[in-house]
Coordinates of C-alpha atoms and ligand atoms in Angstrom, one line a residue:
M1 CA -29.7 2.5 -20.5
A2 CA -31.6 4.8 -18.2
S3 CA -29.7 3.7 -15.1
E4 CA -26.4 4.9 -16.6
D5 CA -27.7 8.3 -17.4
P6 CA -26.0 11.0 -15.3
S7 CA -28.0 12.1 -12.3
V8 CA -28.8 15.8 -11.8
L9 CA -30.0 17.2 -8.6
I10 CA -31.9 20.5 -8.6
V11 CA -31.8 22.4 -5.3
E12 CA -34.4 25.1 -5.5
D13 CA -36.7 26.3 -2.8
S14 CA -39.6 27.2 -5.0
L15 CA -41.6 24.0 -5.9
S16 CA -43.0 25.6 -9.0
L17 CA -39.6 26.7 -10.3
G18 CA -38.3 23.2 -9.5
A19 CA -41.0 21.7 -11.6
V20 CA -40.2 24.2 -14.4
Y21 CA -36.5 23.3 -14.4
R22 CA -37.3 19.6 -14.5
G23 CA -39.5 20.3 -17.5
Y24 CA -36.6 22.0 -19.2
L25 CA -34.5 18.9 -18.9
R26 CA -37.2 16.4 -19.8
E27 CA -35.7 15.7 -23.2
E28 CA -32.2 15.4 -21.9
P29 CA -30.6 12.0 -21.1
Y30 CA -30.5 12.7 -17.3
Q31 CA -32.1 11.3 -14.2
V32 CA -33.4 14.5 -12.6
E33 CA -34.4 15.0 -9.0
H34 CA -35.6 18.1 -7.3
V35 CA -35.2 18.9 -3.6
P36 CA -36.6 22.1 -2.0
D37 CA -34.2 22.8 0.8
G38 CA -30.6 22.5 2.0
A39 CA -31.2 19.7 4.5
S40 CA -32.7 17.4 1.8
A41 CA -29.8 18.3 -0.5
M42 CA -27.2 17.4 2.1
A43 CA -29.0 14.1 2.8
R44 CA -29.1 13.3 -0.8
L45 CA -25.3 14.1 -1.1
Q46 CA -24.5 11.7 1.7
R47 CA -26.8 9.0 0.4
E48 CA -26.2 9.0 -3.3
P49 CA -24.2 12.0 -4.7
P50 CA -25.4 13.1 -8.1
Q51 CA -23.0 13.8 -11.0
A52 CA -24.3 17.3 -11.4
M53 CA -26.1 19.8 -9.2
L54 CA -28.1 22.9 -10.1
L55 CA -27.8 24.9 -6.8
D56 CA -29.8 27.9 -5.8
L57 CA -27.7 29.8 -3.3
Q58 CA -30.7 31.2 -1.4
L59 CA -32.4 28.4 0.4
P60 CA -34.9 28.6 3.2
D61 CA -32.9 26.6 5.8
M62 CA -29.2 27.3 4.9
D63 CA -26.9 29.2 2.6
G64 CA -26.3 27.3 -0.6
M65 CA -22.6 28.2 -0.3
A66 CA -22.3 25.8 2.7
I67 CA -23.4 23.0 0.4
L68 CA -20.9 24.0 -2.2
R69 CA -18.2 24.2 0.4
H70 CA -19.1 20.7 1.6
V71 CA -18.8 19.3 -1.9
H72 CA -15.5 21.1 -2.4
E73 CA -13.9 20.1 1.0
H74 CA -14.9 16.5 0.5
R75 CA -13.6 16.5 -3.1
M76 CA -16.9 15.1 -4.2
P77 CA -16.9 14.6 -8.0
I78 CA -19.9 16.7 -8.7
A79 CA -20.3 19.3 -11.3
V80 CA -22.0 22.2 -9.6
V81 CA -23.8 25.0 -11.5
I82 CA -25.0 27.9 -9.3
I83 CA -28.3 29.6 -9.8
T84 CA -28.1 33.2 -8.7
G85 CA -30.6 36.0 -8.4
H86 CA -30.2 38.9 -10.8
G87 CA -27.4 41.2 -9.8
S88 CA -25.7 38.9 -7.3
V89 CA -22.7 38.2 -9.5
D90 CA -20.3 38.7 -6.6
K91 CA -21.6 35.7 -4.9
A92 CA -21.4 33.7 -8.0
V93 CA -17.8 34.6 -8.3
D94 CA -17.2 33.5 -4.8
A95 CA -18.9 30.2 -5.6
M96 CA -16.5 29.7 -8.6
R97 CA -13.7 29.9 -6.1
Y98 CA -15.2 27.0 -4.3
G99 CA -15.1 24.9 -7.4
A100 CA -18.5 25.7 -8.9
F101 CA -18.3 25.0 -12.6
D102 CA -20.5 27.9 -13.8
F103 CA -23.4 30.1 -12.8
I104 CA -26.7 31.0 -14.5
E105 CA -28.7 34.1 -13.6
K106 CA -32.4 34.0 -13.0
P107 CA -34.7 33.9 -14.8
L108 CA -33.3 30.7 -16.3
N109 CA -33.3 30.2 -20.0
Q110 CA -33.9 26.6 -21.1
K111 CA -31.2 26.6 -23.8
R112 CA -28.6 28.2 -21.5
M113 CA -29.4 25.7 -18.8
I114 CA -29.0 22.7 -21.0
I115 CA -25.7 23.8 -22.5
T116 CA -24.2 24.7 -19.2
L117 CA -25.1 21.4 -17.7
R118 CA -23.8 19.5 -20.6
N119 CA -20.5 21.3 -20.5
A120 CA -20.3 20.8 -16.8
L121 CA -20.8 17.1 -17.1
D122 CA -18.3 16.8 -20.0
R123 CA -15.7 18.5 -17.9
L124 CA -16.4 16.4 -14.9
Q125 CA -15.9 13.3 -17.1
M126 CA -12.6 14.7 -18.4
S127 CA -11.2 15.5 -15.0
D128 CA -12.3 12.2 -13.7
L129 CA -10.5 10.6 -16.6
V130 CA -7.4 12.6 -15.9
D131 CA -7.4 11.7 -12.2
R132 CA -7.8 8.1 -13.1
I133 CA -4.9 8.1 -15.6
R134 CA -2.8 9.9 -13.0
D135 CA -3.8 7.4 -10.4
D136 CA -3.0 4.5 -12.6
F137 CA 0.3 5.7 -13.9
Q138 CA 2.3 7.6 -11.4
R139 CA 1.2 7.6 -7.8
D140 CA 4.1 9.0 -5.8
H141 CA 2.6 7.8 -2.6
Y142 CA 0.0 5.4 -1.5
H143 CA -1.2 5.2 2.1
G144 CA 2.0 4.9 4.1
F145 CA 4.2 4.3 1.1
V146 CA 6.3 6.9 -0.6
G147 CA 7.6 5.8 -4.0
V148 CA 7.0 6.4 -7.7
S149 CA 9.1 3.5 -9.2
L150 CA 7.5 1.0 -11.5
P151 CA 7.8 -1.9 -9.1
M152 CA 6.0 0.1 -6.5
Q153 CA 3.3 1.1 -8.9
A154 CA 2.7 -2.6 -9.4
V155 CA 2.5 -3.1 -5.6
Y156 CA -0.1 -0.3 -5.3
R157 CA -2.1 -1.9 -8.1
I158 CA -2.1 -5.4 -6.4
I159 CA -3.2 -3.8 -3.2
D160 CA -6.0 -1.9 -5.0
S161 CA -7.3 -5.2 -6.4
A162 CA -6.7 -7.4 -3.4
A163 CA -7.9 -5.0 -0.6
P164 CA -11.7 -5.4 -1.2
S165 CA -11.6 -9.1 -1.0
R166 CA -11.3 -11.3 2.1
A167 CA -8.5 -13.4 0.6
T168 CA -5.3 -13.8 2.6
V169 CA -2.4 -11.8 1.5
F170 CA 1.1 -13.1 1.9
I171 CA 3.8 -10.4 1.9
T172 CA 7.5 -11.2 1.3
G173 CA 10.5 -9.0 1.0
E174 CA 13.8 -8.3 2.6
S175 CA 14.0 -6.6 6.0
G176 CA 13.0 -2.9 5.9
T177 CA 11.2 -3.0 2.6
G178 CA 7.9 -1.9 4.1
K179 CA 6.0 -5.2 4.7
E180 CA 4.2 -3.7 7.7
V181 CA 3.4 -0.5 5.7
C182 CA 2.0 -2.8 3.1
A183 CA -0.2 -4.7 5.5
E184 CA -1.6 -1.5 6.9
A185 CA -2.2 -0.1 3.4
I186 CA -4.3 -3.2 2.5
H187 CA -6.4 -2.8 5.7
R188 CA -6.9 0.9 5.0
Q189 CA -7.8 0.3 1.4
S190 CA -10.3 -2.4 2.3
D191 CA -13.9 -1.9 3.6
R192 CA -12.7 -3.0 7.0
R193 CA -10.8 0.2 7.4
D194 CA -13.0 1.4 10.2
A195 CA -12.5 -1.8 12.1
V196 CA -9.3 -2.7 13.9
F197 CA -5.9 -3.6 12.4
V198 CA -4.2 -6.0 14.8
P199 CA -0.5 -6.7 14.2
L200 CA 1.0 -9.6 15.9
N201 CA 4.8 -10.2 15.7
C202 CA 5.3 -14.0 15.8
A203 CA 9.0 -13.5 16.4
A204 CA 8.8 -11.1 19.3
I205 CA 6.6 -13.2 21.6
P206 CA 7.9 -16.2 23.5
R207 CA 6.7 -19.5 22.0
D208 CA 4.7 -20.6 25.0
L209 CA 2.8 -17.3 25.2
M210 CA 2.1 -17.1 21.6
E211 CA -1.0 -19.4 21.6
S212 CA -2.6 -17.3 24.2
E213 CA -1.6 -14.1 22.4
I214 CA -3.5 -15.2 19.3
F215 CA -6.4 -17.1 20.8
G216 CA -6.6 -15.8 24.4
H217 CA -7.1 -18.0 27.4
V218 CA -9.5 -18.7 30.2
R219 CA -8.8 -18.2 33.9
G220 CA -6.7 -21.0 35.3
A221 CA -5.6 -22.3 31.9
F222 CA -2.0 -22.3 33.1
T223 CA 0.0 -20.9 36.0
G224 CA -0.3 -17.2 36.0
A225 CA -3.6 -17.1 34.1
V226 CA -5.4 -15.4 36.8
R227 CA -8.2 -14.0 34.6
D228 CA -9.7 -14.6 31.2
R229 CA -7.8 -12.9 28.5
I230 CA -8.9 -11.9 25.0
G231 CA -6.5 -12.8 22.2
A232 CA -5.7 -11.1 18.9
A233 CA -8.2 -13.2 17.0
K234 CA -11.1 -11.8 19.0
L235 CA -9.7 -8.3 19.0
A236 CA -9.5 -8.4 15.2
D237 CA -13.1 -9.6 14.8
G238 CA -14.5 -7.6 11.8
G239 CA -11.1 -6.3 11.0
T240 CA -7.7 -7.5 9.9
L241 CA -5.2 -9.7 11.7
F242 CA -1.6 -9.2 10.6
L243 CA 0.7 -12.1 11.4
D244 CA 4.1 -10.7 11.1
E245 CA 7.2 -12.9 10.8
I246 CA 4.9 -15.9 10.3
A247 CA 7.8 -18.2 9.5
E248 CA 9.0 -17.9 13.1
M249 CA 5.8 -19.6 14.4
D250 CA 6.1 -22.8 16.3
L251 CA 5.1 -25.9 14.3
D252 CA 2.5 -27.0 16.9
L253 CA 0.8 -23.6 16.8
Q254 CA 0.9 -23.6 13.0
S255 CA -1.6 -26.5 12.9
K256 CA -3.9 -24.6 15.3
L257 CA -3.5 -21.6 13.1
L258 CA -4.3 -23.7 10.0
R259 CA -7.6 -24.8 11.6
F260 CA -8.4 -21.2 12.5
V261 CA -7.7 -20.0 9.0
Q262 CA -9.8 -22.8 7.5
T263 CA -12.8 -22.6 9.7
G264 CA -12.8 -19.1 11.3
T265 CA -13.1 -20.9 14.7
Y266 CA -10.7 -21.5 17.5
Q267 CA -10.6 -22.4 21.2
P268 CA -9.0 -20.1 23.7
V269 CA -6.3 -21.8 25.7
G270 CA -7.9 -23.9 28.4
S271 CA -11.4 -23.5 27.0
T272 CA -13.6 -26.2 25.4
T273 CA -15.9 -23.9 23.5
L274 CA -15.3 -22.9 20.0
E275 CA -15.4 -19.2 19.2
R276 CA -16.1 -17.8 15.8
V277 CA -14.8 -14.5 14.4
D278 CA -14.7 -12.8 11.0
V279 CA -11.1 -11.9 10.4
R280 CA -9.1 -11.0 7.3
F281 CA -5.6 -12.5 7.4
I282 CA -2.4 -10.9 6.2
C283 CA 1.0 -12.4 6.9
A284 CA 4.5 -11.4 6.2
T285 CA 8.0 -12.9 6.4
N286 CA 11.5 -11.8 5.3
R287 CA 12.5 -15.4 4.8
D288 CA 11.9 -17.4 1.7
P289 CA 8.7 -19.3 2.7
L290 CA 9.3 -22.1 0.2
A291 CA 12.7 -22.7 1.7
E292 CA 11.2 -22.8 5.1
V293 CA 8.6 -25.3 3.8
A294 CA 11.4 -27.4 2.2
A295 CA 13.4 -27.3 5.5
G296 CA 10.3 -28.5 7.4
R297 CA 10.0 -25.4 9.5
F298 CA 6.8 -24.1 7.9
R299 CA 3.8 -26.4 7.3
E300 CA 3.2 -26.8 3.7
D301 CA -0.6 -27.0 4.1
L302 CA -0.6 -23.8 6.1
F303 CA 1.7 -22.1 3.6
Y304 CA -0.7 -22.9 0.7
R305 CA -3.7 -21.9 2.7
L306 CA -2.1 -18.5 3.4
H307 CA -0.4 -17.9 0.1
V308 CA -3.5 -16.8 -1.7
I309 CA -2.4 -13.4 -2.9
P310 CA 1.4 -13.0 -2.8
I311 CA 2.9 -9.5 -2.7
H312 CA 6.6 -9.2 -3.0
L313 CA 8.2 -5.9 -1.9
P314 CA 11.2 -5.2 -4.0
A315 CA 14.5 -4.3 -2.3
L316 CA 15.4 -0.6 -2.4
R317 CA 18.3 -1.2 -4.7
Q318 CA 15.9 -2.6 -7.2
R319 CA 13.9 0.6 -7.3
Q320 CA 16.5 3.3 -7.8
D321 CA 13.8 5.8 -8.8
D322 CA 12.6 5.8 -5.2
I323 CA 15.8 6.4 -3.4
L324 CA 16.1 10.2 -3.6
E325 CA 12.3 10.6 -3.3
L326 CA 12.4 8.7 0.0
A327 CA 15.5 10.5 1.1
N328 CA 13.9 13.9 0.5
H329 CA 10.7 12.7 2.2
F330 CA 12.6 11.6 5.4
L331 CA 14.8 14.7 5.3
A332 CA 11.7 17.0 5.3
R333 CA 10.1 15.0 8.0
Y334 CA 13.0 14.8 10.4
A335 CA 14.1 18.4 9.7
K336 CA 10.7 19.6 10.7
E337 CA 10.7 17.4 13.8
E338 CA 14.1 18.6 14.9
G339 CA 13.6 22.2 13.8
K340 CA 16.6 22.0 11.4
E341 CA 17.2 23.9 8.2
L342 CA 18.4 21.0 6.1
I343 CA 16.7 21.0 2.8
G344 CA 18.6 18.8 0.4
F345 CA 21.6 16.6 -0.6
D346 CA 24.6 17.7 -2.5
S347 CA 25.3 15.9 -5.7
E348 CA 28.0 13.7 -4.3
V349 CA 25.6 12.4 -1.6
Q350 CA 23.0 11.8 -4.2
S351 CA 25.3 9.6 -6.2
I352 CA 26.4 7.7 -3.1
F353 CA 22.7 7.1 -2.3
L354 CA 22.0 5.9 -5.8
A355 CA 24.9 3.6 -6.0
Y356 CA 24.8 2.1 -2.5
E357 CA 23.4 -1.3 -2.0
W358 CA 21.0 -0.5 1.0
P359 CA 21.0 -4.0 2.6
G360 CA 18.6 -2.6 5.3
N361 CA 16.4 -1.1 2.6
V362 CA 14.0 1.8 3.5
R363 CA 14.5 1.4 7.2
Q364 CA 18.3 1.9 6.8
L365 CA 17.8 4.9 4.6
Q366 CA 15.4 6.3 7.1
N367 CA 17.9 5.8 9.9
V368 CA 20.7 7.4 8.0
I369 CA 18.7 10.5 7.3
Q370 CA 17.5 10.7 10.9
N371 CA 21.1 10.4 12.1
V372 CA 22.3 13.2 9.9
V373 CA 19.5 15.5 10.8
V374 CA 20.0 15.0 14.5
L375 CA 23.7 15.5 14.4
Y376 CA 24.2 18.3 11.8
D377 CA 23.1 21.7 10.8
G378 CA 23.2 23.5 7.5
E379 CA 21.2 23.5 4.4
L380 CA 22.7 20.7 2.3
V381 CA 23.7 17.2 3.4
T382 CA 27.3 16.6 2.5
R383 CA 29.3 13.4 2.4
D384 CA 31.2 14.0 5.7
M385 CA 27.8 14.1 7.5
L386 CA 27.0 10.5 6.5
P387 CA 27.5 7.7 8.9
P388 CA 29.7 4.8 8.0
P389 CA 30.0 3.0 5.6
L390 CA 28.4 5.6 3.4
N391 CA 30.9 8.3 4.2
D392 CA 33.8 6.1 3.1
L393 CA 32.3 5.3 -0.3
E394 CA 33.5 7.1 -3.4
P395 CA 30.5 7.6 -5.6
G396 CA 32.3 6.1 -8.6
A397 CA 33.6 3.2 -6.6
V398 CA 30.4 2.3 -4.9
S399 CA 29.3 -0.1 -7.5
K400 CA 32.4 -2.2 -6.9
S401 CA 31.5 -2.4 -3.2
R402 CA 28.3 -4.1 -4.3
R403 CA 30.2 -7.2 -5.1
P404 CA 30.8 -9.6 -2.2
A405 CA 33.9 -8.9 -0.3
P406 CA 36.8 -10.2 -2.3
R407 CA 38.2 -13.4 -0.9
P408 CA 40.1 -16.3 -2.4
R409 CA 37.8 -18.3 -4.4
P410 CA 37.9 -22.1 -4.2
A411 CA 40.1 -23.5 -6.9
A412 CA 37.2 -25.3 -8.5
V413 CA 35.5 -22.0 -9.3
Q414 CA 38.3 -20.9 -11.7
S415 CA 37.5 -22.3 -15.1
P416 CA 40.4 -23.4 -17.2
S417 CA 40.5 -20.8 -20.0
D418 CA 42.8 -22.7 -22.2
E419 CA 40.7 -25.7 -22.8
V420 CA 37.0 -26.0 -23.8
A421 CA 35.1 -29.0 -22.5
I422 CA 31.6 -29.5 -23.9
R423 CA 29.3 -30.9 -21.2
P424 CA 25.6 -31.1 -20.8
L425 CA 24.0 -27.8 -19.8
K426 CA 22.3 -29.5 -16.9
D427 CA 25.7 -30.4 -15.3
I428 CA 27.1 -27.0 -15.8
E429 CA 24.1 -25.5 -14.2
K430 CA 24.3 -27.8 -11.3
E431 CA 28.0 -27.1 -10.9
A432 CA 27.4 -23.3 -11.0
I433 CA 24.7 -23.5 -8.4
E434 CA 26.8 -25.7 -6.1
Q435 CA 29.8 -23.4 -6.4
A436 CA 27.7 -20.4 -5.7
I437 CA 26.2 -22.1 -2.6
A438 CA 29.7 -23.0 -1.4
Y439 CA 31.0 -19.6 -2.1
F440 CA 28.3 -18.0 0.0
D441 CA 28.7 -20.4 2.9
D442 CA 25.4 -22.2 2.3
N443 CA 23.5 -19.0 2.2
I444 CA 21.0 -19.9 -0.5
P445 CA 19.3 -16.5 -0.8
R446 CA 22.6 -14.8 -1.4
A447 CA 23.7 -17.5 -3.8
A448 CA 20.4 -17.1 -5.6
A449 CA 20.8 -13.3 -5.8
A450 CA 24.3 -13.7 -7.2
L451 CA 23.0 -16.2 -9.9
G452 CA 20.1 -13.9 -10.7
V453 CA 17.4 -16.6 -9.8
S454 CA 15.0 -16.8 -7.0
P455 CA 16.0 -19.0 -4.0
S456 CA 13.0 -21.2 -4.6
T457 CA 14.5 -22.1 -8.0
I458 CA 17.6 -23.4 -6.2
Y459 CA 15.6 -25.3 -3.6
R460 CA 13.5 -26.9 -6.4
K461 CA 16.6 -27.9 -8.4
R462 CA 18.2 -29.4 -5.3
Q463 CA 15.1 -31.5 -4.7
T464 CA 15.3 -32.8 -8.3
W465 CA 19.0 -33.7 -7.9
D466 CA 18.2 -35.5 -4.6
A467 CA 15.4 -37.4 -6.3
E468 CA 17.7 -38.4 -9.2
R469 CA 20.3 -39.6 -6.8
H470 CA 17.8 -42.0 -5.1
Ligands
LIG1 N1 7.9 2.9 0.7 C1 8.0 3.5 1.9 N2 7.7 4.8 2.1 C2 7.9 5.4 3.3 N3 8.3 4.7 4.4 C3 8.6 3.4 4.3 C4 8.5 2.7 3.0 N4 8.9 1.5 3.2 C5 9.2 1.4 4.5 N5 9.1 2.5 5.1 C6 9.4 2.8 6.5 O1 10.6 2.0 6.8 C7 10.5 1.4 8.0 C8 10.5 -0.1 7.8 O2 9.3 -0.5 7.2 P1 8.5 -1.9 7.7 O3 8.6 -2.0 9.2 O4 7.2 -1.9 7.1 O5 9.5 -2.9 7.0 P2 9.4 -4.5 7.1 O6 9.5 -5.0 5.7 O7 8.3 -4.9 7.9 O8 10.8 -4.8 7.8 P3 11.2 -6.1 8.8 O9 11.2 -7.3 7.9 O10 12.5 -5.7 9.3 O11 10.1 -6.2 9.8 C9 9.2 1.9 8.7 O12 9.6 3.0 9.5 C10 8.4 2.3 7.5 O13 7.5 3.4 7.9
LIG2 MG1 8.1 -5.9 9.8

C-alpha cells in the first residue's frame, strides 16, 4: 500500500536538481518529497520525520551539517545519505561521524543513488528491529526504575501498555518496592507527561483536612478557611492524580471520591457548584486491598471502580537479579554525591545482599548503601561496614534467618508422625490455614506468604467457611 512506503526527503537547493532526483526515484516504492532549503527541511523533520533523507550539505540558509546534527542529537530514526560536491570528501567523513549512513558525490548517478538509499533503509529497519528487541527483552532501567529481572520486565511492559490509556491503575506492593516510582513512570510514559503529576498521600494528611486537600474549599467553608483554596483535583486537571496509600482514606470521603471518579465532577468544600476536570487516576497501597474490603475499611464499589489495571510490584527478595544491580546503582550515586571512592562490594557482602530478606525492599537497600557511603572510605564495601542486622549475618546462614524467629509452636501444629489419618483435603487445608494464622498472630499476609498463597485466597476461604457455618 502506498501509504506504507518509506518516505524519502530530498534536501537540495537547486529546484531543477531536486526534480531530477525525484525522477530518478520514480520507479522506487518510496514517497518522495523535495524541499529547497534548511528551514523547510527542519520544519518537515518536526512535523513528520521521513525514514530517509538525501541531504545536500550546501544549503542557501544553513549548513546541512546542522540538520544532520539535529537528527543525531535527537536520535531520530532517519537514514541520512549526504550529497557532497566533488572533492569535499573531508566534510562527508565528518558527516559520517554524525551518523550519516553514506555519502554520494555529485553529479549523482541514478543507480548509485537507488542502491545507497535501499541499503540505508534496510539498515535502518535492522537497527530499529534490534532496538525493539533489546527494549522488549532486557531493559535494565525504565524511567525511575533500575532493574533487569523478569518480574520487572513484566512491570515495564504493563506500564507501556497502560500508560497511553486513561484507565485507572491500581498499584500494590510491599513498602519500599517502588510504587511511587511506578506511578511517575506511568505519568511520564503517557501523553499527559507535559501536564502535572500530583501526588497526594492519603495517610499523611489529617482526615478532616483531606477532603479540602483533594477538592479544595471556598472561603468560609469552615473555621480557618479564610480564602478559596484549590485542591489536588483541580491542580491535576489535564494531568495525573496519584492517590497514594488509598486504603487509609476515610470511608465518608471514599464515597465522595467514588462520585468524582465516576463523573469527573466534584464540589469544593462549602461550594454548591460542580466543577469538572480531566484527570487520570493512579492509586497505590501497601495493604491487601481485598482484605481491606473484606474488613469493611475500603468501599467495595470504589475498589472495583479503581482496580481497572492492577500492577503488583514484586518484593526485592523475589527479584534477586536486581539486588546487586540496584546496590551498584545506589553506590555510584551516593559515592558521587559524597565525593567518596567506593566502587564496589566484596564477595562476602554480595552474598549477604543476595541472601538477605530485605523486608524494607528497595528503600532499605538504598538506606543501607547511603549509610555505608556516608560513614566509610575505601574502594570496596566489606561486611564490617554494613549496618545491623546485615553485619551479623553469615552469608551461608542467612537463608536460615529468613524463617520466622524460632519459637515454640503450638502443640496442634506438630503432626503425629507415627499414625496416618486420612481426612478430606478440604479439612486439612482449613486446618493448615488456621494454624498458620494462629502461628503468625493473626497476621494474614505473613501467614499467606508462609503458605505460598496470596492473602486474598485466605480471605476468600474464610468467607466460604463462614458461609458454610451459617
Ligand atoms: N526499581 C527501583 N529502582 C531505583 N530506585 C527505586 C526502585 N524502587 C524503589 N526505588 C527507590 O526506593 C525508594 C522507595 O520507593 P517508593 O517510595 O516508590 O516505594 P513505595 O512502594 O511507594 O513505598 P511505601 O509503600 O513505603 O510508600 C525511593 O527512594 C525510590 O526512588
Ligand atoms: Mg509510597
